[in-house]
Short mmCIF file of C-alpha atoms in Angstrom, two decimals:
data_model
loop_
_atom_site.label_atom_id
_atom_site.label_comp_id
_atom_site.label_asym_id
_atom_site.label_seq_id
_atom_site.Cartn_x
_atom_site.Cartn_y
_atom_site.Cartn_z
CA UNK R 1 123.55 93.02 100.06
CA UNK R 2 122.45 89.19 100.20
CA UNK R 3 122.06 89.44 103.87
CA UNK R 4 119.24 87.75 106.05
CA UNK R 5 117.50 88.85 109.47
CA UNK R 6 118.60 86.91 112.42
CA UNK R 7 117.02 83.69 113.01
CA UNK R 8 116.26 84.28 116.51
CA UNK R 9 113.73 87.05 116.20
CA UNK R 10 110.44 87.34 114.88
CA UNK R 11 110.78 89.69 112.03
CA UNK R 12 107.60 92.15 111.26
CA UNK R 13 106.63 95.07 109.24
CA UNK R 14 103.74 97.52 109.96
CA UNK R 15 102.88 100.44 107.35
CA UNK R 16 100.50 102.47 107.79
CA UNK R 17 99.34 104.18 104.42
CA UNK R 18 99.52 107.77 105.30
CA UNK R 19 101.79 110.22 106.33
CA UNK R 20 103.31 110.17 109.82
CA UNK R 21 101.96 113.52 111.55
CA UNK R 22 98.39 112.43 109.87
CA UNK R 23 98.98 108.83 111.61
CA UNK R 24 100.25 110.59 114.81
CA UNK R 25 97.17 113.38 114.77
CA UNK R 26 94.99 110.33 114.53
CA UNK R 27 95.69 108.42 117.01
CA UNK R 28 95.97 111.05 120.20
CA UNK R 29 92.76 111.87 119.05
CA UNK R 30 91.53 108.55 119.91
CA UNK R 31 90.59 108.02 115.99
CA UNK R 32 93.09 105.33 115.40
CA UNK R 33 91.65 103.36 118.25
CA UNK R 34 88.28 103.80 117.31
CA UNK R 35 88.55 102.68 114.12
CA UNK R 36 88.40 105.72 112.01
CA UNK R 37 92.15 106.32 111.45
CA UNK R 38 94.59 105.37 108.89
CA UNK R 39 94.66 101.35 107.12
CA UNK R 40 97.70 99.78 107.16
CA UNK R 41 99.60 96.72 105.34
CA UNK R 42 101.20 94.50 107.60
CA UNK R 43 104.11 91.24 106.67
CA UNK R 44 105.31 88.62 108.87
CA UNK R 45 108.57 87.99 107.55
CA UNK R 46 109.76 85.48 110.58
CA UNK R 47 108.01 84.40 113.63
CA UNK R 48 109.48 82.48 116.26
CA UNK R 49 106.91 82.57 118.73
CA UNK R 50 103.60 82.13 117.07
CA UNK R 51 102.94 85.65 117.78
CA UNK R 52 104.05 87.85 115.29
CA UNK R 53 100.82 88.56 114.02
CA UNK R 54 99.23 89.70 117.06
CA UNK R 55 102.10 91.93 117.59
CA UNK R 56 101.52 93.60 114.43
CA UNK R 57 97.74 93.76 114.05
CA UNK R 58 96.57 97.41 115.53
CA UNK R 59 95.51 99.63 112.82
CA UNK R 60 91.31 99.92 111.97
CA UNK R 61 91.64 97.90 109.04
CA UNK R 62 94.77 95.87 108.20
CA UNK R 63 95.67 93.77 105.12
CA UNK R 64 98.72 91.42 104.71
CA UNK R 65 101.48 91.41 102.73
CA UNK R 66 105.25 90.21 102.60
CA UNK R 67 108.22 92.63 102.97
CA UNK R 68 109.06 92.07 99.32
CA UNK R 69 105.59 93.15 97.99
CA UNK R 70 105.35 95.78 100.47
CA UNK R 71 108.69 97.63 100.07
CA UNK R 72 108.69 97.26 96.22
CA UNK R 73 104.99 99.24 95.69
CA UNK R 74 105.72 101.46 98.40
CA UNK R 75 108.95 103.22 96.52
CA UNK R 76 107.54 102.73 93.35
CA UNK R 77 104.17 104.15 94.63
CA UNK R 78 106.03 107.53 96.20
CA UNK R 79 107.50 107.82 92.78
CA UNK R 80 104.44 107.15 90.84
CA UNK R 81 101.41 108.80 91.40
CA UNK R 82 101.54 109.01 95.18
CA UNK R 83 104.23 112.23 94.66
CA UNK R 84 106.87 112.31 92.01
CA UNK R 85 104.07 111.61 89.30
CA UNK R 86 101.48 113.75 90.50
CA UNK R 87 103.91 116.70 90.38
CA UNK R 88 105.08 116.22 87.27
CA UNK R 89 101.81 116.44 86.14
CA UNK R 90 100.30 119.46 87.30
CA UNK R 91 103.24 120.95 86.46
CA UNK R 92 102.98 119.92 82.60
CA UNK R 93 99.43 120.79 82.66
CA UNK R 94 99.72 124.42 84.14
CA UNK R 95 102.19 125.54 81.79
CA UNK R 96 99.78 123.88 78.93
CA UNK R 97 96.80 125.65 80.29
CA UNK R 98 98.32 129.05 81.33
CA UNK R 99 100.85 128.68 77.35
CA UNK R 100 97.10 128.26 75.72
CA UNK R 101 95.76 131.91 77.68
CA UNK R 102 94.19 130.58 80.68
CA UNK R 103 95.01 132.72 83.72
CA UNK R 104 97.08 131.94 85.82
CA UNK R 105 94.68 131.64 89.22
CA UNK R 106 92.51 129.41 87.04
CA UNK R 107 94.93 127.20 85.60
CA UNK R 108 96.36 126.65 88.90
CA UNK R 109 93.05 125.45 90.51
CA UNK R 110 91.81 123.78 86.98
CA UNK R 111 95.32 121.54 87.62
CA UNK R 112 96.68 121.38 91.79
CA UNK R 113 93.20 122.42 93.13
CA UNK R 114 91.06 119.86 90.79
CA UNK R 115 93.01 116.86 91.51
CA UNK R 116 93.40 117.41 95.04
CA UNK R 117 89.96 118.51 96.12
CA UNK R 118 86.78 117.60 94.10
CA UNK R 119 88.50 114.64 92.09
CA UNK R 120 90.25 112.78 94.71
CA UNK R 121 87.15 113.32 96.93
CA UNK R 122 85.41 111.69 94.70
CA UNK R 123 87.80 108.41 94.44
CA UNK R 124 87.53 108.29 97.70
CA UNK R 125 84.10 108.45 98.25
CA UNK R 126 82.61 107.47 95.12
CA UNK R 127 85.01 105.88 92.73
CA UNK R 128 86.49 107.24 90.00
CA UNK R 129 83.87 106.37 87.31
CA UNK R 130 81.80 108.82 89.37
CA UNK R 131 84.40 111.27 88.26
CA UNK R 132 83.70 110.66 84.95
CA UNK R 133 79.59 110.61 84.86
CA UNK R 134 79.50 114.10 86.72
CA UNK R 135 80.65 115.60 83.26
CA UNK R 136 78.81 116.80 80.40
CA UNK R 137 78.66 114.91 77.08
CA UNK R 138 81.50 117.28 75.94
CA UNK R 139 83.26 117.04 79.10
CA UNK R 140 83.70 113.42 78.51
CA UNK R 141 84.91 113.71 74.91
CA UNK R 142 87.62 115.91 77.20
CA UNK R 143 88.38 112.97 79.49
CA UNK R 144 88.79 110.37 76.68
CA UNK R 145 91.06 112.95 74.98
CA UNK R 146 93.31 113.32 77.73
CA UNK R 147 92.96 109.66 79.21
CA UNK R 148 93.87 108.32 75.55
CA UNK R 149 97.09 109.87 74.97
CA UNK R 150 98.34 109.85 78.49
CA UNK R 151 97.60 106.40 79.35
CA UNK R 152 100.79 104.90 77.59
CA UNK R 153 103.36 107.66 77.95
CA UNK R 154 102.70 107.33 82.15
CA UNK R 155 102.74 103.60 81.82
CA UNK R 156 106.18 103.65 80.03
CA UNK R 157 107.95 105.91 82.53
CA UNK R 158 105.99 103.66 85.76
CA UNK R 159 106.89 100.60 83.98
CA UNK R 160 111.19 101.79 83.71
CA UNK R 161 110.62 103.12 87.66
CA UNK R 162 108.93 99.73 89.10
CA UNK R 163 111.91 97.76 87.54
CA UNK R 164 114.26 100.35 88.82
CA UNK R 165 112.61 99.84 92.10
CA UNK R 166 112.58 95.77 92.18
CA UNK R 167 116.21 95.31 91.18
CA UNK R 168 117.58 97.79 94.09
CA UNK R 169 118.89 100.44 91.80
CA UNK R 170 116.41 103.12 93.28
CA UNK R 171 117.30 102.28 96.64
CA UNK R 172 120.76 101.98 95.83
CA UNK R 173 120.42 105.60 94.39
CA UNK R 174 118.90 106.87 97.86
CA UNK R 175 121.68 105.28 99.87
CA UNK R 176 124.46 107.27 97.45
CA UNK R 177 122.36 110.40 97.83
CA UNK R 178 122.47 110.45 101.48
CA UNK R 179 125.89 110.07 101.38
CA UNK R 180 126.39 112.96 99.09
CA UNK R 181 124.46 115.09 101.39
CA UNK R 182 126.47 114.23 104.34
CA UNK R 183 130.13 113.80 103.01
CA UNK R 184 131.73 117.11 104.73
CA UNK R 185 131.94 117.01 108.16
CA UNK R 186 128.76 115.58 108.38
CA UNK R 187 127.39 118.71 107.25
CA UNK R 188 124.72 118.74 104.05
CA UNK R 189 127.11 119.26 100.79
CA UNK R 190 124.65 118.56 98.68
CA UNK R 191 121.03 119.55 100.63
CA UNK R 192 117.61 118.83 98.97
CA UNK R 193 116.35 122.13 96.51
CA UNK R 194 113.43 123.36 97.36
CA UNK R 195 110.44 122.43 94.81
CA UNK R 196 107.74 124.91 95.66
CA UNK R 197 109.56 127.91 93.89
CA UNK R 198 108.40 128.08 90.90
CA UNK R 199 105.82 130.76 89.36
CA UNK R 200 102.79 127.70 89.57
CA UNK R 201 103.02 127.26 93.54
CA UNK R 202 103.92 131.05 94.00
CA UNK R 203 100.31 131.05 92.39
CA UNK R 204 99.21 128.43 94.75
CA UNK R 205 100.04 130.56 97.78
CA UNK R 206 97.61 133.15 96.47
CA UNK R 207 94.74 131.31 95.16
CA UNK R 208 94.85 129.23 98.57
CA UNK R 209 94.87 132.30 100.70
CA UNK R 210 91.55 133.78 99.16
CA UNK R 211 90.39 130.16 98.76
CA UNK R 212 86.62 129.66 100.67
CA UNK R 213 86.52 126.88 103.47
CA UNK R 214 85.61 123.88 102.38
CA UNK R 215 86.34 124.28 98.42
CA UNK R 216 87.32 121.95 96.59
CA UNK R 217 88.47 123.21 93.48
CA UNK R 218 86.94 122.73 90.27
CA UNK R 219 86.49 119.23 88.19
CA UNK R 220 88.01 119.92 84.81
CA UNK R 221 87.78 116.68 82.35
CA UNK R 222 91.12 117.03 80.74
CA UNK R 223 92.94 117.10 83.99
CA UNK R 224 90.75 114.37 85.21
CA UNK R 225 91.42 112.44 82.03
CA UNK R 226 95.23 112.83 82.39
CA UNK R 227 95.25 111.88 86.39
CA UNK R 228 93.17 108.56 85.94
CA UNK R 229 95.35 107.54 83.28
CA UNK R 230 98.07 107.84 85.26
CA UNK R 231 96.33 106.10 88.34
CA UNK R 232 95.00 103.34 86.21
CA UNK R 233 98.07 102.80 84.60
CA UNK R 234 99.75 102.58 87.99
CA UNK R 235 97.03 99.70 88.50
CA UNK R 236 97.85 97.29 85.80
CA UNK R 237 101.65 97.97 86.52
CA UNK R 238 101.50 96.50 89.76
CA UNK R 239 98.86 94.02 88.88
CA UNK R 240 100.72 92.79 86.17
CA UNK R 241 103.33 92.57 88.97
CA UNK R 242 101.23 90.22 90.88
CA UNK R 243 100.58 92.57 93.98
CA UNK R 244 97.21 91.79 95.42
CA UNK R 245 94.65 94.20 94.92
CA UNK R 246 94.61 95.23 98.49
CA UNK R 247 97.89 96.53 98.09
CA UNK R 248 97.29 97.67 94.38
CA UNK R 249 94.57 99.65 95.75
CA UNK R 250 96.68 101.62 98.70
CA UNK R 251 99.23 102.71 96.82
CA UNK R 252 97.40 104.19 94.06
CA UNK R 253 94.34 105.49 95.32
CA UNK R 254 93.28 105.81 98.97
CA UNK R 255 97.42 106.63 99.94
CA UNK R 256 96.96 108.98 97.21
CA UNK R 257 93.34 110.90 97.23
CA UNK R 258 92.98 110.36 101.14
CA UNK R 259 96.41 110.40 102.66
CA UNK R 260 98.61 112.64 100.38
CA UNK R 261 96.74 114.80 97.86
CA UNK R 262 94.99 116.52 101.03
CA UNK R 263 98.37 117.82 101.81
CA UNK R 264 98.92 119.52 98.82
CA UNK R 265 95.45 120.84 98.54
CA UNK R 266 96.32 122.02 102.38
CA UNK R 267 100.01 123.92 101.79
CA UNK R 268 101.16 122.78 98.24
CA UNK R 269 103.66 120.56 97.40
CA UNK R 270 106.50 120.92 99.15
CA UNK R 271 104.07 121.12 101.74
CA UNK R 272 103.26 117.06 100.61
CA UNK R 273 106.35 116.02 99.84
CA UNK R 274 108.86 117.00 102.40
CA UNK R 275 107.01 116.13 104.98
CA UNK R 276 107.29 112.24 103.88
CA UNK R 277 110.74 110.14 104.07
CA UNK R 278 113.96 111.28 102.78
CA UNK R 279 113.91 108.28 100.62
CA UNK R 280 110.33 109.77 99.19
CA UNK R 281 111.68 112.95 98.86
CA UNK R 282 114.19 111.87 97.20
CA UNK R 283 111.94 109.21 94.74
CA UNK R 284 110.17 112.29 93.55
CA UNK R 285 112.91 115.18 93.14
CA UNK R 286 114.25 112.32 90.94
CA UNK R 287 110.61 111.30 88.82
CA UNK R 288 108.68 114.38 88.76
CA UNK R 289 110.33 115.78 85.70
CA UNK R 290 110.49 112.84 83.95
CA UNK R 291 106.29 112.45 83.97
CA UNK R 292 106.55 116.21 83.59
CA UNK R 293 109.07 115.97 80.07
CA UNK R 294 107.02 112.66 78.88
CA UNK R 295 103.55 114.00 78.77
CA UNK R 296 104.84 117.79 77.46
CA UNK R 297 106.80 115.96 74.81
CA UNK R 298 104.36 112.73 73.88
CA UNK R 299 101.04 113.00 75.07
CA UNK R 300 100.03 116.62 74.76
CA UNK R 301 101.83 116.86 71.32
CA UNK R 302 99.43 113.80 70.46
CA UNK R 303 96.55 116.00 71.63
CA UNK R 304 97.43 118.95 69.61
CA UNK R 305 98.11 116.36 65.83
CA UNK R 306 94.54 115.69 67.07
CA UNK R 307 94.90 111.79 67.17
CA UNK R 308 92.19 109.55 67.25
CA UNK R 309 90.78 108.12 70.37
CA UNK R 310 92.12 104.97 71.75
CA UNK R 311 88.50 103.20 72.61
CA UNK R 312 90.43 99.86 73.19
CA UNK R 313 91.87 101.85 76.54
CA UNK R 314 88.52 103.73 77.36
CA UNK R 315 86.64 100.10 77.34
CA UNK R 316 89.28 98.66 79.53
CA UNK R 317 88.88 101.46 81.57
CA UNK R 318 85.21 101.28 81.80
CA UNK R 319 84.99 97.48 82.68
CA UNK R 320 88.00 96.92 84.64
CA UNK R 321 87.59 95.04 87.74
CA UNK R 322 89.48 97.32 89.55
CA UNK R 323 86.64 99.60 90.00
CA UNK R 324 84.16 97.21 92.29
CA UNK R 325 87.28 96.60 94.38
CA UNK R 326 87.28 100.88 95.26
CA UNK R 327 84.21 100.51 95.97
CA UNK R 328 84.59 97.82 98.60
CA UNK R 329 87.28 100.17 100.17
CA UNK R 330 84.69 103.11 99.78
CA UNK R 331 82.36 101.65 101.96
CA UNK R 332 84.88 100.65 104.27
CA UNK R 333 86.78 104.72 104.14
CA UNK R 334 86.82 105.80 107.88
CA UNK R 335 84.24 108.38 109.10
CA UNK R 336 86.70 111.17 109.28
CA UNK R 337 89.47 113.15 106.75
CA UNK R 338 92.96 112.16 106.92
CA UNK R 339 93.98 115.37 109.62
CA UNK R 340 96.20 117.44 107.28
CA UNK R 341 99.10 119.10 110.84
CA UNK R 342 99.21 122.79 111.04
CA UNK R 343 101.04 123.39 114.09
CA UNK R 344 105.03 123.02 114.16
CA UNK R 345 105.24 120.28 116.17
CA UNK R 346 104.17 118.16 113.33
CA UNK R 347 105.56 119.65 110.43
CA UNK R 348 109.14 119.61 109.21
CA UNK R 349 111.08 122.91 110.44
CA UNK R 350 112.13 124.04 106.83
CA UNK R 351 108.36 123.63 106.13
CA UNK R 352 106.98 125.55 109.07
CA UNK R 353 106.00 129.32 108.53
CA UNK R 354 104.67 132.27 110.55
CA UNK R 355 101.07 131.27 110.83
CA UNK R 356 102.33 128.35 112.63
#
């Protein structure tokens, strides 16, 4: 709109990176206090006073950033891997597994169950070339498989979305959709669909009701190869975009494995995604099916011609700095899980169900 803040007040933007009930949870249990709650970015975008930092430092751990930097990986990130891309994968990847005669339990926790339990526990704990060591020799020939021919198809669509994204046309697109939803009588015309519906989460429901405590799914190498493609391609987007690796790292790994993913694993994925802002709800109704249609239609077809390896990509992968920075913010995770709500006064009421 070409408009500017007022010039008489300190302007200042604190972001937690998780979800609001997780943030909320947190903190009445003292845990945001006491340092092991949810990081946050914080910008000082005008300060008249000389105190505009002080007012916004209060999380555990707290890195800076400018509004700009913040708001542009922060929509991109909710449409990338932190929820539209995610779902679009595990979508592609169940029909692939359960098309090729893998039942249907199995292919739902070899695809929503792996990445959200024992793979993005492991990010989070150990980094993701842990992820990678912990498989056999033909498990990793798996991994490269997958990691090769997704890598460029999910950096095409993230590259399209973060430009999208910086020139204002997502937001733009979010500020038309709201007022499609409220253009009759200020009544919903046009309401957000459901996404949990189809026969994959209808699986879900079942698996996680006979699911032990405390599993965490199994770690199958070609969905771990197709998720760190997508995360590491989400990397060099927004590195190449000159965000600072602080922020690089938030939005596509610890927002992801520690704040979101747990959600999914928790209730599935409407269960992750419409409890986050309209505007992210939004960002990944919109991207899901395009990560979904790209890797169906480019990267799995390459799988199945049986195209060589790209080792240029696995090498980069291997020695990219990226991975002593997680490790820094591994050492630094807080002492307890991101605290997925399950009572109603957390959770959104078209989200809420009997048990609660």
């Amino acid at each position: 709109m070409g408009l500017d803040f007022p010039k008489n007040i300190s302007v200042i933007a604190v972001c937690p990176k998780g979800m609001g009930p997780s943030v909320w949870r947190l903190y009445v249990q003292g845990k945001e206090i006491n340092g092991a709650g949810i990081n946050a970015s914080f910008a000082v975008h005008q300060d008249i006073d000389g105190r505009a930092t002080d007012v916004a430092l209060g999380s555990p751990f707290t890195f800076a950033t400018t509004l700009e930097q913040e708001y542009k990986s922060d929509i991109f990130g909710e449409r990338g891997i932190l929820l539209g891309a995610v779902h679009g994968i595990v979508e592609s990847l169940f029909r692939r597994y359960t098309e090729n005669g893998m039942d249907e339990d199995l292919a739902y926790k070899n695809t929503v169950e792996s990445i959200t339990g024992i793979i993005s526990r492991t990010i989070s704990t150990k980094g993701m070339l842990s992820v990678y060591e912990s498989f056999s020799e033909e498990g990793k020939k798996e991994f490269q498989t997958a990691y090769s021919a997704s890598y460029y198809p999910c950096m095409d669509i993230l590259y399209e979305c973060y430009e999208d994204v910086a020139c204002g046309s997502e937001i733009r697109s979010v500020v038309l959709a709201g007022r499609r939803f409220y253009e009759k009588d200020g009544l919903p015309a046009f309401p957000m669909g459901k996404i949990d519906q189809t026969r994959m989460w209808k699986v879900g429901e079942r698996v996680r009701a006979t699911r032990p405590e405390g599993d965490l799914g199994p770690l199958h190498p070609f969905t771990a190869g197709v998720y760190m493609a997508l995360m590491m391609a989400q990397i060099e987007v927004l590195r190449k975009k000159g965000h600072s690796y602080s922020e690089i790292i938030n939005e596509s790994v610890i927002e992801s494995v520690d704040s979101l993913n747990p959600f999914m694993h928790a209730r599935g994925v409407s269960f992750m995604v419409d409890n986050c802002s309209t505007t992210a709800r939004l960002g990944s109704r919109k991207w899901a099916p395009r990560f979904d249609y790209i890797l169906t239609q480019q990267a799995l077809v390459s799988v199945d011609k049986n195209a060589p390896i790209n080792q240029d990509l696995l090498s980069n992968f291997f020695s990219d700095p990226v991975h002593g920075a997680i490790q820094v913010c591994a050492e630094l995770r807080p002492t307890v899980d991101i605290s997925v709500p399950q009572d109603a006064d957390f959770v959104r009421p078209e989200l809420r169900q009997p048990s609660d």
